[in-house]
Amino acid sequence: LSQIILEPNMDPQVAENEKKPILEEIEKAEFVDHERALNMLAAREFFRGHPLARSILDSQETTSKATVPALLAYRDDFYSAARSALVFVGGVPHADVRKLAESHFGSWERGRGADDPVPFMPKYARHLHINRDLPQTYIRLSFNTVPAGDVKTQAALRLLRAMLSLGGSALLKEELRHKRGLVYAVTAGVNMYLDAGTFFISTFSKDPAETIRVIREVLAKVPELVTDESVETLKQQVTGAQALYLADPVSRLDDLLPRFIWFDRLVTPEEKIQELSAVTADDVRAVATEYFSRDNSMLATLGRTDPGDL
């Protein structure tokens, strides 16, 4: 890992050879994996004018024109010790981890630190449709929420995510799949960043207009369905799901790393459980009421049927 970062093989021919699989991945992401394509295009519009609008894959044009000097300049500017974190998960003593880090990364210059967060000012269109000749229409409904530092609101959003899509009896699964047979799968999710946050619902359907109508209808009813008892049940569900997720070392690493970079300290799973425990039914109702409004959302669809701004 240290060799890749500190002594990368920047032979011009190797760099040219690497472009082909990257260009193939970009094409696959944009035209083969339709759900991923919609997510990328929706993020580009949702975060228009903000750094988060840029995909890690970049564009085919930028990749094709990349040169070794430009890549080295980018690495020297952005790949610095001050902008990085080394996180270990597993049965390795902390003292041994320090020795490994000093041995392999001790020569790494601190370099330029991370840029200050860029305040997110929504500029997105209410509705984005990408026309593709597909048998089903892919749907992504995104809501502008709060940055990662607002831990109380983020905890409430995690409970709302569980209420809507965790388990077979979750609200959206019950209404969209079991009662109406409109979708095969539906997912609610939370994206956290240091300077922004989103809550999203993603699915695909042959009847996108009706599917979107039902989603809006369910979201409008959420505040009145939140009770003290339901919130306690949701806390147990989320805590149990988190324990299963963190049983995998790679998942634990993915969970620990972002907050370590954002807050410059390790946020433990126990702290996340405490954040959930502090949330009340009133908190969940207030968050659902504030953020699940039509005016706070962007609807993105991909397929042959444009459902319009529903």
Steps between C-alpha positions, in 0.01 A plus 500: 500500500777745586679417175185574299461839667863609543670328204234439234601359161450803279642352183318675212412172328363351823288811547363467146424131555308585819269735313321219314351317804410835659320614185320166489393544862372851426300369202361215709404740780325736258330259259494143642441524875186713479452551873860614539464726197195668652678544833797669332288726280267588788796594722644715221174697483419498872843642596530726197763767566647308797805264508273206590355519146823348367505122470809306604495351149516846340418514127620312195647821359706580810625142528599485133695827523681416826881518485769378740610856596137596572447186711820564698398860564159385620657240728744751650218746564234270642671178617667641811536361850302794637199395288516130586421252774633152560246281678551138608231251597595164648711333766804725467630682810502879471876518563563266205273710281701813582825321414359384167371847418832665589697239308303527177362855509752686717661667198168632371502878504213658686409722205189710458215436738139443408305790356237666713149358449305668222150602615241325285246735344233298314473591130352177367201467272189349656490223240766336282415239237753303295343332202608135449314226316454267800214272607485668842560851627761552770401747772703695754334751731756709692451738793744765616578438870795588727878446516655218701573728795130527588505162673153528655326563167710233331399249768132583442551456125651156560186402693281632217700299250425187702132592532470533123708212365665276763334161510206352313238693698658842445256766377620535142542126449155437640330762282697467177570127483264306724179700453537630144772291328651814348865422573726206573731692735515843659778658703513802729844634586700774668806664346717703737775744410690760697325785320166348389262210543225321310221254567394298196252239383596281206300245301391401149155434357295450183253752640721787620220756536300282740815392684606860560149594608497222761847596627387861548185378672694279742747776584215742576358252754828429679471767776162369616627140501794575730431400861714445808457124459586499129815705558623260769439209261690682226793558733520128570482420127771749407726391786460134400566574133807703595640212707461260206658750261798567725571129546678520165844668540476675162158641592636617834782677318253670265297610801790643702703671229271788385437640848868461587586723205215747561542546875868403551406240759366147514122487541424157642193285429403551864483876443272448200268290717498779760407748227202282409399457864478877547245543219134534600179449305458878490846530340413245230166670423667840479772375261247323275281811489789733423685299238244278321328788323456529123675838496807342662530216248634414157343222294731326250378233258667293229305303238265540207216641712530851640255519792538876526544701820281295733 
